[in-house]
Coordinates of C-alpha atoms and ligand atoms in Angstrom, one line a residue:
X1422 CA -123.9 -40.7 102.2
X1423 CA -123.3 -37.7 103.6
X1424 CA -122.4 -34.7 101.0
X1425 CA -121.0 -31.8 102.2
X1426 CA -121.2 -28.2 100.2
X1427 CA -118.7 -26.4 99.2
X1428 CA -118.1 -23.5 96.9
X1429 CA -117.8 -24.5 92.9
X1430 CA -115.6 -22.0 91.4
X1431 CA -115.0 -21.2 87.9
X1432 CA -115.5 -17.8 86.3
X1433 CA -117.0 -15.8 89.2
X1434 CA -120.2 -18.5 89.2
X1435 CA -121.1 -20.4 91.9
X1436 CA -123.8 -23.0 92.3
X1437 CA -126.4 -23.3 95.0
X1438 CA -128.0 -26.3 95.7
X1439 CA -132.0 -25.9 96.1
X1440 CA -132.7 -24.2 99.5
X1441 CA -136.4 -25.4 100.5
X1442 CA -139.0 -26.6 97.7
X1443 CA -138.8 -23.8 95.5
X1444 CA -139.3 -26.3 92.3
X1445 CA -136.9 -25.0 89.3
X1446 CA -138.1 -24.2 86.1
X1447 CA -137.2 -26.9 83.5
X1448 CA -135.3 -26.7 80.1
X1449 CA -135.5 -29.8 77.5
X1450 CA -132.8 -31.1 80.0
X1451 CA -135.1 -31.8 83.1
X1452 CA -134.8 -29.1 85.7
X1453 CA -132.5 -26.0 86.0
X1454 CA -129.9 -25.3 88.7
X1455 CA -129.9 -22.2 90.7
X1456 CA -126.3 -20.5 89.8
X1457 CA -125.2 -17.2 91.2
X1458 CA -122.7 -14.7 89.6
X1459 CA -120.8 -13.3 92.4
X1460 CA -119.0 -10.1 92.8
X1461 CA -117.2 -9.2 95.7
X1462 CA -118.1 -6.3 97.8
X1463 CA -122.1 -6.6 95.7
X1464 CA -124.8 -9.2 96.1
X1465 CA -124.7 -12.1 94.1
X1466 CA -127.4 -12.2 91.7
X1467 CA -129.3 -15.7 91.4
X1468 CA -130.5 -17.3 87.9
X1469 CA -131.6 -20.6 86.7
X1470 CA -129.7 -22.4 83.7
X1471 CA -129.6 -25.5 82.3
X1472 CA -127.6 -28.6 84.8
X1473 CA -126.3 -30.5 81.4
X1474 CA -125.2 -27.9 79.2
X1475 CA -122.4 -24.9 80.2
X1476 CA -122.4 -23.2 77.1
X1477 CA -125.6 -21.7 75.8
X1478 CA -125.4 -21.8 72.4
X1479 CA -126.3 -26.0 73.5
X1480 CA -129.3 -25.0 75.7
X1481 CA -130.1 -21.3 75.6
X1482 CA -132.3 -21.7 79.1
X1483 CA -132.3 -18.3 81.4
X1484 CA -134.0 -17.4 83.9
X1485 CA -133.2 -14.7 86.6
X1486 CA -134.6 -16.3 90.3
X1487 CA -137.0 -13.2 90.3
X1488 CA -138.1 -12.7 87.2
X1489 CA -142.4 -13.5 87.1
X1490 CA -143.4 -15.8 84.4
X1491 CA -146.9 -15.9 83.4
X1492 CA -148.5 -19.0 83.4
X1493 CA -149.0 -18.6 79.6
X1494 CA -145.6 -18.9 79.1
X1495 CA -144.9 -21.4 81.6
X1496 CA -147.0 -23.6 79.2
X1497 CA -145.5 -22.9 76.2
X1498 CA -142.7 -23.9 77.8
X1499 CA -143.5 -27.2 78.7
X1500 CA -144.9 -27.6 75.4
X1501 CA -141.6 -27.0 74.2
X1502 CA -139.5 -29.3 76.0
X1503 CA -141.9 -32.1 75.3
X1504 CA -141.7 -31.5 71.6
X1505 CA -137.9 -31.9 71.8
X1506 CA -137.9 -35.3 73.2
X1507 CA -136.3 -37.7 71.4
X1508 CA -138.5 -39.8 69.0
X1509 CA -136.1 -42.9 69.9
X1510 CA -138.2 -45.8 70.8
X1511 CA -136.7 -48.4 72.8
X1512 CA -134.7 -51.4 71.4
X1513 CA -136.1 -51.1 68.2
X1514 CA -135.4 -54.0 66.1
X1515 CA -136.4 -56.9 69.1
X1516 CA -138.9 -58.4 66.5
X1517 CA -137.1 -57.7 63.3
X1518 CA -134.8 -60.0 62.3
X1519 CA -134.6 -58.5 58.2
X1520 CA -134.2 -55.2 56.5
X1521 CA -132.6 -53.6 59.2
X1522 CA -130.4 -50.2 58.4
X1523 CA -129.0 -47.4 60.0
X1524 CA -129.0 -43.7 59.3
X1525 CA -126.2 -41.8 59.8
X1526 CA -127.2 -38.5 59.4
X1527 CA -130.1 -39.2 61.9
X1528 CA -127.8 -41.9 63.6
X1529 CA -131.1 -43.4 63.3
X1530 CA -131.9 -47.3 63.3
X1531 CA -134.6 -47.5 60.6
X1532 CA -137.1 -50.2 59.8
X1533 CA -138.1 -50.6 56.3
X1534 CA -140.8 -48.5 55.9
X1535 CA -139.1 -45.4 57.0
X1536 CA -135.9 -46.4 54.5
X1537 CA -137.9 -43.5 52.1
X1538 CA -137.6 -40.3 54.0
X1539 CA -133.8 -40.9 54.7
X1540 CA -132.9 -42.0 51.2
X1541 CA -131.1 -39.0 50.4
X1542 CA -128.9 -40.2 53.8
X1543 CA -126.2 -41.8 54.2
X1544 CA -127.4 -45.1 54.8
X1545 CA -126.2 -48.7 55.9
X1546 CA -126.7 -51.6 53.0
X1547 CA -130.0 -53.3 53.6
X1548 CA -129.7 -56.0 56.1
X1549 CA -125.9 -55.3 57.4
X1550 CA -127.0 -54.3 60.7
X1551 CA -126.3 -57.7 62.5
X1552 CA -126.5 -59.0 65.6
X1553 CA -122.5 -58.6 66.8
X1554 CA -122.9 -54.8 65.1
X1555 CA -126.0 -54.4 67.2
X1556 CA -124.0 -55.5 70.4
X1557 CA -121.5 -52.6 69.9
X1558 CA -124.0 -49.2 69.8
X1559 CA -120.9 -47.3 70.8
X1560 CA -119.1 -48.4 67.6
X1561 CA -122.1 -47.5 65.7
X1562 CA -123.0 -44.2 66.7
X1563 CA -120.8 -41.3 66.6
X1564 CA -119.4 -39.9 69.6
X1565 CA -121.2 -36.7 70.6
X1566 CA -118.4 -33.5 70.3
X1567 CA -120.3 -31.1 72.2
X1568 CA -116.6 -28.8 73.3
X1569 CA -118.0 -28.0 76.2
X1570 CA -120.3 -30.2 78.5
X1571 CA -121.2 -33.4 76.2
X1572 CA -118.1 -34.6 74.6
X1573 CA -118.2 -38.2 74.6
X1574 CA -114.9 -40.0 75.5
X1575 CA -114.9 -44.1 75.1
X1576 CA -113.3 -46.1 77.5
X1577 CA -110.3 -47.6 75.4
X1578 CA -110.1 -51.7 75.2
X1579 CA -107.8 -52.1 78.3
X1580 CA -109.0 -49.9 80.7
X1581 CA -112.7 -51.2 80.4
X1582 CA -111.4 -54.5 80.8
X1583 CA -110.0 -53.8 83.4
X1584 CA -112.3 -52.0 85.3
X1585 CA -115.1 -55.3 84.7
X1586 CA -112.2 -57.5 85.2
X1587 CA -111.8 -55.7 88.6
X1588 CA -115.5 -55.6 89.7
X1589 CA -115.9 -58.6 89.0
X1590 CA -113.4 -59.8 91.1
X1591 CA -115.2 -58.3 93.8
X1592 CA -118.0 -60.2 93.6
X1593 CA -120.4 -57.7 92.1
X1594 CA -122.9 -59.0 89.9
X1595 CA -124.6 -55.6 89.0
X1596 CA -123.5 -52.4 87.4
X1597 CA -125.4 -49.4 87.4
X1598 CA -123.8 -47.5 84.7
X1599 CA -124.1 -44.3 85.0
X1600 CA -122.6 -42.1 81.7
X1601 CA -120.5 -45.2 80.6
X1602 CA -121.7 -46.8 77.8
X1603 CA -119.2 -48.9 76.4
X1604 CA -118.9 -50.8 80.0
X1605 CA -122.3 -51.2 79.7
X1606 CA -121.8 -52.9 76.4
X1607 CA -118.4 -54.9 77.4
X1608 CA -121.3 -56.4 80.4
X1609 CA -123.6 -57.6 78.4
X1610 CA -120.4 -58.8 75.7
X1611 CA -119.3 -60.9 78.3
X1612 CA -122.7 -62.3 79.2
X1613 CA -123.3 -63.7 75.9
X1614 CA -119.6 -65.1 75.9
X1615 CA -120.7 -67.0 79.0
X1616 CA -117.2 -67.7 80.0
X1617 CA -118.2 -66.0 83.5
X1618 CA -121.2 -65.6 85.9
X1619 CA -123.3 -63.3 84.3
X1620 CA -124.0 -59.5 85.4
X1621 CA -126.8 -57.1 85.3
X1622 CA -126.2 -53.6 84.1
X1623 CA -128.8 -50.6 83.8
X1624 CA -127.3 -47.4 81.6
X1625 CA -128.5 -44.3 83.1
X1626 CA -127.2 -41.4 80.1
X1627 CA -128.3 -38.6 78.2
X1628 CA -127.6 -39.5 75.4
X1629 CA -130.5 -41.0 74.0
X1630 CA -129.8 -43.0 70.8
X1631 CA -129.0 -45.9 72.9
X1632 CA -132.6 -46.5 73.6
X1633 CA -132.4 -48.0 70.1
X1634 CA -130.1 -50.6 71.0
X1635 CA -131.5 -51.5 75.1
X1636 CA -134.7 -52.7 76.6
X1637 CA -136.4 -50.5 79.1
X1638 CA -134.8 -52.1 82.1
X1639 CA -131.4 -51.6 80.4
X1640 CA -131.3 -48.0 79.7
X1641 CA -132.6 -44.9 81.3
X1642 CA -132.7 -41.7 79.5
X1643 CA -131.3 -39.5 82.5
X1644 CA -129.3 -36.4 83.4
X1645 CA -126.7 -36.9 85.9
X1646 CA -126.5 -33.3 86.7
X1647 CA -130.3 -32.8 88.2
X1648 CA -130.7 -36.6 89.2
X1649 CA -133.6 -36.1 86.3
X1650 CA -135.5 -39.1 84.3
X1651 CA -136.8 -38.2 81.1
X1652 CA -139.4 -41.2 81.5
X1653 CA -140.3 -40.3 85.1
X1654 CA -142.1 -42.5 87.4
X1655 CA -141.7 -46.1 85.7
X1656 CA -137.9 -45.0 84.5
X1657 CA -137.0 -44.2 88.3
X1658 CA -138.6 -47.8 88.9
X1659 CA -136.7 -48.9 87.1
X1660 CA -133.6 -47.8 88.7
X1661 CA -135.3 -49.2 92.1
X1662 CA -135.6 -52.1 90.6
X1663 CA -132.2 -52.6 89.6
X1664 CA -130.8 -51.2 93.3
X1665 CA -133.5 -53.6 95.1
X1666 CA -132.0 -56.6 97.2
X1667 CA -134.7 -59.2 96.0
X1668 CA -131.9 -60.9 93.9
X1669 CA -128.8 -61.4 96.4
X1670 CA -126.5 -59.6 94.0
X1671 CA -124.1 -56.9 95.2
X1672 CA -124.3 -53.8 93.2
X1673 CA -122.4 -51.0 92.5
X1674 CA -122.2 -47.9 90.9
X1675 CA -119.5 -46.8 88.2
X1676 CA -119.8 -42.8 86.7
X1677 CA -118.2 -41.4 84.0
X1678 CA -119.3 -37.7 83.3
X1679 CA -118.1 -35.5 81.4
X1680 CA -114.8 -33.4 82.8
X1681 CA -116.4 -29.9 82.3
X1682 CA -119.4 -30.9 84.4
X1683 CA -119.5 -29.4 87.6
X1684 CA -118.8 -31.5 90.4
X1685 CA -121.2 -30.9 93.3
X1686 CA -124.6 -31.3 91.1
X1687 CA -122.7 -34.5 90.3
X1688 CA -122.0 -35.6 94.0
X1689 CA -125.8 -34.2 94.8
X1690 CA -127.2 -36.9 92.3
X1691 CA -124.8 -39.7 93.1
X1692 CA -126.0 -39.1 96.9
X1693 CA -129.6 -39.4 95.8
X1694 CA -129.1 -42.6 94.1
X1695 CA -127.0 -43.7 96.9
X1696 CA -130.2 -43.1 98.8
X1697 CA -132.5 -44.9 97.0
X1698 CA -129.7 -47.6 97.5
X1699 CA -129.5 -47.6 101.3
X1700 CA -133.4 -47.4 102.1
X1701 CA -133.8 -50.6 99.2
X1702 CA -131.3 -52.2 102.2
X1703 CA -132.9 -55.1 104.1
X1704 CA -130.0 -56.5 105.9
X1705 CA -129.3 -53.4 108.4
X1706 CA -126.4 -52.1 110.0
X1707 CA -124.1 -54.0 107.2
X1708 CA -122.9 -51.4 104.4
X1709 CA -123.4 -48.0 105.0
X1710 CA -122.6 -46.6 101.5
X1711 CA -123.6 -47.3 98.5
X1712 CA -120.3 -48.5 96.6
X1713 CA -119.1 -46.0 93.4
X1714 CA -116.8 -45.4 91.2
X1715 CA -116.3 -41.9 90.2
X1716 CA -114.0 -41.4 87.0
X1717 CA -112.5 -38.1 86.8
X1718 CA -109.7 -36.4 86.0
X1719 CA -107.1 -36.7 88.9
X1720 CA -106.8 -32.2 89.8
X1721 CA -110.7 -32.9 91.3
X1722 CA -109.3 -34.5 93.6
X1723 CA -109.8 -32.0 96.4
X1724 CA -113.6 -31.0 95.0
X1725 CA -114.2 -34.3 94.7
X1726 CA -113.2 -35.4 98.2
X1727 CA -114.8 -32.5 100.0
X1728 CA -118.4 -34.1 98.8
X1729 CA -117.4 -37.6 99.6
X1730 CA -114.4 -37.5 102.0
X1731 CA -114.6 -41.2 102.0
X1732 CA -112.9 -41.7 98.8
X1733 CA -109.6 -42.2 98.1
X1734 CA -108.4 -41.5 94.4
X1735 CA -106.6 -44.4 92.8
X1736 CA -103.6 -44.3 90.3
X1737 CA -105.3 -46.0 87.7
X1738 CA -105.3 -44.3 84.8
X1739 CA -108.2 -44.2 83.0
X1740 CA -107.8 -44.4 78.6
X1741 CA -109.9 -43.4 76.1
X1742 CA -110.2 -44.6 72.2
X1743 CA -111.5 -41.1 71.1
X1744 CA -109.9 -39.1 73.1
X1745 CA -107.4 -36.5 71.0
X1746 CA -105.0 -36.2 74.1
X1747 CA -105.5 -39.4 76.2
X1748 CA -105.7 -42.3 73.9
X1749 CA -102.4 -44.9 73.8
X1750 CA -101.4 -44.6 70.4
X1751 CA -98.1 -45.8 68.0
X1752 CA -96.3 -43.2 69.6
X1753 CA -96.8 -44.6 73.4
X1754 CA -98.6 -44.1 76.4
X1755 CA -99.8 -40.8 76.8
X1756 CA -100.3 -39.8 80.3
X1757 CA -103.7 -39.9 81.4
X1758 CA -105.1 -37.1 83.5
X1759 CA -107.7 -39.4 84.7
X1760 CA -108.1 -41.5 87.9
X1761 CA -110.9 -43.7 89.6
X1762 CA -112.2 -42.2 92.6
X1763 CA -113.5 -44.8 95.3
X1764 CA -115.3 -45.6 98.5
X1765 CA -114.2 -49.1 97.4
X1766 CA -111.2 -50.4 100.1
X1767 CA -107.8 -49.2 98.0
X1768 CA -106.0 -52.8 98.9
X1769 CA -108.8 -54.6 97.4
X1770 CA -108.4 -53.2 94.1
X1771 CA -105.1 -54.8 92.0
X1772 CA -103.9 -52.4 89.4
X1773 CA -102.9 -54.4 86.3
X1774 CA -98.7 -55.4 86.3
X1775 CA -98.6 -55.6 82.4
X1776 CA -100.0 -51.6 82.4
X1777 CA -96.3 -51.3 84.0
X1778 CA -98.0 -50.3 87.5
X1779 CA -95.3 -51.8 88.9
X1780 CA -97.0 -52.3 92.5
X1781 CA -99.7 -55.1 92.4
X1782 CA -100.6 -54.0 96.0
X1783 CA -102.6 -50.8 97.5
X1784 CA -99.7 -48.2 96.4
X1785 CA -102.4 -45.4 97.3
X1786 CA -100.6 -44.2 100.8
X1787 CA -101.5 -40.6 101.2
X1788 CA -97.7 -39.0 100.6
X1789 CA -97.8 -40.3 97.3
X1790 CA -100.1 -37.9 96.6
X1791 CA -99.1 -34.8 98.7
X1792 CA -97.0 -33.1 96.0
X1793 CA -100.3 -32.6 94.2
X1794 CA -102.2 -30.6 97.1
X1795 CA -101.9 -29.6 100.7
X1796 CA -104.3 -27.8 103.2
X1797 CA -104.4 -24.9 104.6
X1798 CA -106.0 -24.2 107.4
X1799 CA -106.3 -20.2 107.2
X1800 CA -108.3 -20.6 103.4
X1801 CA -109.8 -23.8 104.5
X1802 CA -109.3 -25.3 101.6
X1803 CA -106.7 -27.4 99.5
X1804 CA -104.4 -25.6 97.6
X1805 CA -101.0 -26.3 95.5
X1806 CA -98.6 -27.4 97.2
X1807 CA -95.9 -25.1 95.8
X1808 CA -98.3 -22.1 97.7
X1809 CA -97.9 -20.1 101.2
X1810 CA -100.4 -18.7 103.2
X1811 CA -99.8 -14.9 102.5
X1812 CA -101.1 -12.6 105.5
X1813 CA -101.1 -10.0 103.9
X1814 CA -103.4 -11.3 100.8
X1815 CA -105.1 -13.1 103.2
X1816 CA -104.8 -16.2 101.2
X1817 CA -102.3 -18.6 99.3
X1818 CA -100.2 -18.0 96.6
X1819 CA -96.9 -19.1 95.3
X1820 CA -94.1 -17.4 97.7
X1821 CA -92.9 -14.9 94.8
X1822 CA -95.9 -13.7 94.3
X1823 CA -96.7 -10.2 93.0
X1824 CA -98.1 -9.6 96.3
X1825 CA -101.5 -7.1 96.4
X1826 CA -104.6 -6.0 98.1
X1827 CA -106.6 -4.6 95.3
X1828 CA -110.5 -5.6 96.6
X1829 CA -113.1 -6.7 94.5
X1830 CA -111.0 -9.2 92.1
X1831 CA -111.0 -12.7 92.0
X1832 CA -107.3 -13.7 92.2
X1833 CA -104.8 -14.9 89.1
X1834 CA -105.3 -19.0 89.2
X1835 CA -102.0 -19.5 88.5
X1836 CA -99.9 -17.4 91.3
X1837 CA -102.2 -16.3 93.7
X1838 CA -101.9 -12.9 93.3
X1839 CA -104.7 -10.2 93.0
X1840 CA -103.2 -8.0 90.5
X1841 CA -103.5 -9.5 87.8
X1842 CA -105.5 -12.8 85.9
X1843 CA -104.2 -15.8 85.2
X1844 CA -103.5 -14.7 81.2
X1845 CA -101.0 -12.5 82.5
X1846 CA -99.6 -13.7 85.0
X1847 CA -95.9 -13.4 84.8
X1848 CA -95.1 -16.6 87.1
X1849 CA -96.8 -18.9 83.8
X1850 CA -93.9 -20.7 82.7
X1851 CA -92.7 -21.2 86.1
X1852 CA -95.4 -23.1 87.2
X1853 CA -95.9 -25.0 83.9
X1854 CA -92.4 -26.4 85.1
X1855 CA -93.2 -27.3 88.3
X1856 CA -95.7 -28.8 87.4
X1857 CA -93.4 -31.2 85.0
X1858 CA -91.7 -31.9 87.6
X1859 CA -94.3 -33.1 90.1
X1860 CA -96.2 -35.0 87.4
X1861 CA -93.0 -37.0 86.8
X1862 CA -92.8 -37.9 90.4
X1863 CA -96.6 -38.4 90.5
X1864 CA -96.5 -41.2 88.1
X1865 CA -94.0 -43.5 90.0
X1866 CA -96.3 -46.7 89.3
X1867 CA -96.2 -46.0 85.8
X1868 CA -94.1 -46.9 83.1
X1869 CA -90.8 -44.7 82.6
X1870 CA -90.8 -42.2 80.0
X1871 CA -88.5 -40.2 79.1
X1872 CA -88.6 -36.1 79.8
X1873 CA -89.2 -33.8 77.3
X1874 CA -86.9 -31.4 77.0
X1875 CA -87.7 -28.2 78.4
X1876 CA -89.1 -26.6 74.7
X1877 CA -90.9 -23.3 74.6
X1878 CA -93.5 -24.8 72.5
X1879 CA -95.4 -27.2 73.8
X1880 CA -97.1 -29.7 71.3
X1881 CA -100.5 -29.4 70.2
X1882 CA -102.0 -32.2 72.6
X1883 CA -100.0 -30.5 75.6
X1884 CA -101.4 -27.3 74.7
X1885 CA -105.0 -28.7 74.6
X1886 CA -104.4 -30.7 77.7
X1887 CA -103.5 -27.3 79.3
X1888 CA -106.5 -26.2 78.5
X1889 CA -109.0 -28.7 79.6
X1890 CA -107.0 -28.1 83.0
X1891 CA -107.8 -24.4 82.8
X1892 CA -111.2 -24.8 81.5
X1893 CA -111.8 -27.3 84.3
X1894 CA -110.0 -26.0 87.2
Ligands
LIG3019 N1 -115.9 -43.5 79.1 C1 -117.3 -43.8 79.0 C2 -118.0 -42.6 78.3 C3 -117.8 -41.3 79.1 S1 -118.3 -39.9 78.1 C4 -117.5 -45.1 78.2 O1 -116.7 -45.4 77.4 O2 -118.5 -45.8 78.5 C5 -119.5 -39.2 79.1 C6 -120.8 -40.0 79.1 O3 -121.7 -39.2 79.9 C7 -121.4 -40.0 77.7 O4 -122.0 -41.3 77.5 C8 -122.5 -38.9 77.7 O5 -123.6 -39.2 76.9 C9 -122.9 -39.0 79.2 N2 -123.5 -37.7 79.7 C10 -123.0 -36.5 79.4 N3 -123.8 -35.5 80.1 C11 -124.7 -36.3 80.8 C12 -125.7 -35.9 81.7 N4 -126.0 -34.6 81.9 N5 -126.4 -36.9 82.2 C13 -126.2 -38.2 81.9 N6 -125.2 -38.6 81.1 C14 -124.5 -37.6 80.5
LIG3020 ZN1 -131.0 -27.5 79.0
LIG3021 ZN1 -131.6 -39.9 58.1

């Protein structure tokens, strides 16, 4: 697969992918990425932070690209991150039918002789860990609520259905799971139903409790962002094992990362394991790509497209249990930011009638989605559609915009212009309501709901889902 670069922006940061084989120092999370703070008009200075975490109060990992560090220290390092790996050994209770409990403090499963040190814990009754609570890990443990990169979002009942029900369909008999727990979970589920032909599914994630609950050839304790496996060698086997051809079954790949990640070290891993997919390829000539599903919310559109411009962005979309804006609660559907993002033939894929998509066929065609973003061919990028190219800014911005020249500044997000932030940009509200507006035409396929009225304040989950979009765009 062929990935093409591009700038990530956000906050004046950008990323670089690895130029030559300058290896990056590691944190606990596997190896660093190479970001660069830019200024206009000075050189960018280059450091090295952590790929999973963006805040750094999670990982505290910095490292300026020059700075020397002695060998000493490059040891004590190391040292380091291997005393922070997980003490989680893998599917724990395979020969322990009794006295089985869980920790909850430690979100720990515990065998009987290490009840003791947790008994101050909140811990299960003996014996109530059974085998159906076993199959459901992601009911067990408690979602991770890291704000910023590691918030853990489960896939509500419908929408995972519907996603197996769909590959499935398509004859795919293996899921390489990639941050997606719960469908890695509904798989096996379903197996042990055996209502249908059975699948395989490997769980590549970060978060490693689930190595309690899955064999080694079930879960990988990975990091999406670096393409990194904790267990080296014989975990990256195992991935090769699952990709290889020996068995006849079609395989595809189904991500679910968090929304504040950033999206080229994602497209930079899922290319690597797209790799490893195409050279495990006997039959030549026959698939080029390895097939994915990328889950994320639907303004990456344009980011997400200029790594893999042979996906098209389905209008699926995507719920979540957990989720304090997304779920589908008593009070109705809310709408869900979140979309599938495919190599997978549009047509093929059936988006479910009783959702209310009211189109059982491809509805994907391209116009639908030109309200959201257009390009221009003067910035080279995608921008809103609601923007102009502006000569004299030299870029695009909403038509009214307060227009300027002032050098050096990164421009306001919201209009365009390069007076002023986004904060105080005095064009807000005007945009918040175009935006209404194209939203409600956006979601054509999807069940009516009626407008709110145009109230100053919005309502606490509006307010948060404007700022994930901030945070994120
Ligand atoms: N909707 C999915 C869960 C998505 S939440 C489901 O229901 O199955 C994002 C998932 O990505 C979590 O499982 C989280 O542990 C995992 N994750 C977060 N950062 C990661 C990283 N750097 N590498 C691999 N997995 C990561
Ligand atoms: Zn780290
Ligand atoms: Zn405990």
């Amino acid at each position: 697969m062929q990935l093409k670069g591009s700038d990530e922006d956000g906050f004046g940061i950008e990323i670089v992918l690895q130029q030559g084989d300058r290896k990056p120092p590691s944190c606990v999370h596997g190896p660093t990425l190479l970001f660069e703070k830019v200024c206009k008009g000075e050189e960018g200075r280059r450091f090295y932070a952590c790929s999973a975490c963006r805040d750094r109060k999670e990982c505290p990992f910095f490292q300026w690209e020059d700075d020397k560090v002695s060998e000493a220290r490059l040891l004590a390092r190391e040292e380091e991150n291997r005393s922070k790996m997980p003490p989680f050994t893998h599917q724990k209770f395979l020969a322990l039918p009794l006295g089985r409990r869980f920790c909850q403090d430690c979100q720990l499963l515990l065998l009987p002789g290490e009840w003791e040190i947790h008994a101050s814990h909140k811990m299960s009754q003996a014996d109530d860990i059974t085998e159906a609570r076993l199959s459901r890990p992601s009911l067990m443990l408690k979602p991770l609520e890291n704000k910023k990169s590691n918030a853990q979002y489960l896939f509500a009942d419908r929408s995972c259905h519907f996603l197996l029900d769909t590959l499935a369909k398509l004859g795919y008999r293996k899921v390489l799971c990639v941050g997606t727990p719960r469908l890695h979970e509904l798989i096996k589920l379903r197996n042990q139903e055996g209502k249908s032909d059975p699948m395989k599914s490997l769980l590549l994630d970060i978060d490693f409790r689930y190595a309690q609950f899955y064999g080694q050839d079930e879960f990988c304790h990975y990091n999406m962002f670096n393409h990194h496996f904790f267990g080296g060698e014989a975990a990256s086997g195992v991935l090769r094992a699952f990709l290889g051809e020996e068995d006849g079954e079609k395989v595809i790949m189904v991500s679910d990362p968090p929304f504040g990640g950033l999206v080229k070290p994602l497209a930079h891993s899922f290319s690597q394991i797209s790799e490893t997919w195409r050279k495990l390829q006997t039959s030549e000539g026959s698939v080029v790509e390895m097939p994915i599903v990328w889950i994320f919310p639907y303004f990456f559109e344009p980011r997400i497209l200029e790594c893999f411009p042979s996906f098209t962005m389905l209008d699926y979309q995507v719920d979540y249990d957990n989720h304090p804006l997304y779920k589908h609660g008593k009070t109705g559907r809310k709408q869900s930011p979140v979309r599938l993002f495919t190599n997978l033939t549009p047509r093929d894929i059936v988006l479910p009638r009783e959702e209310g998509y009211r189109y059982s066929i491809y509805t994907h065609q391209p116009d639908l989605r030109r309200h959201l973003w257009k390009h221009c061919s003067e910035c080279q990028k995608c921008v809103k559609p609601s923007w102009r190219h502006c000569q004299s800014c030299a870029r695009c911005a909403l038509p009214d915009h307060p227009c300027g020249n002032s050098p050096g500044l990164e421009g306001c997000f919201n209009c365009g212009s390069l007076k002023h932030k986004r904060r105080a940009c005095p064009l807000k509200d005007k945009r918040r309501t175009d935006n209404k507006r194209s939203k409600a035409k956006g979601g054509r396929n999807l069940p009516k709901q009626p407008m709110k009225s145009n109230s100053k304040r919005k309502s606490g989950a509006q307010r948060r889902a404007n700022k994930l979009k901030k945070m994120t765009e």
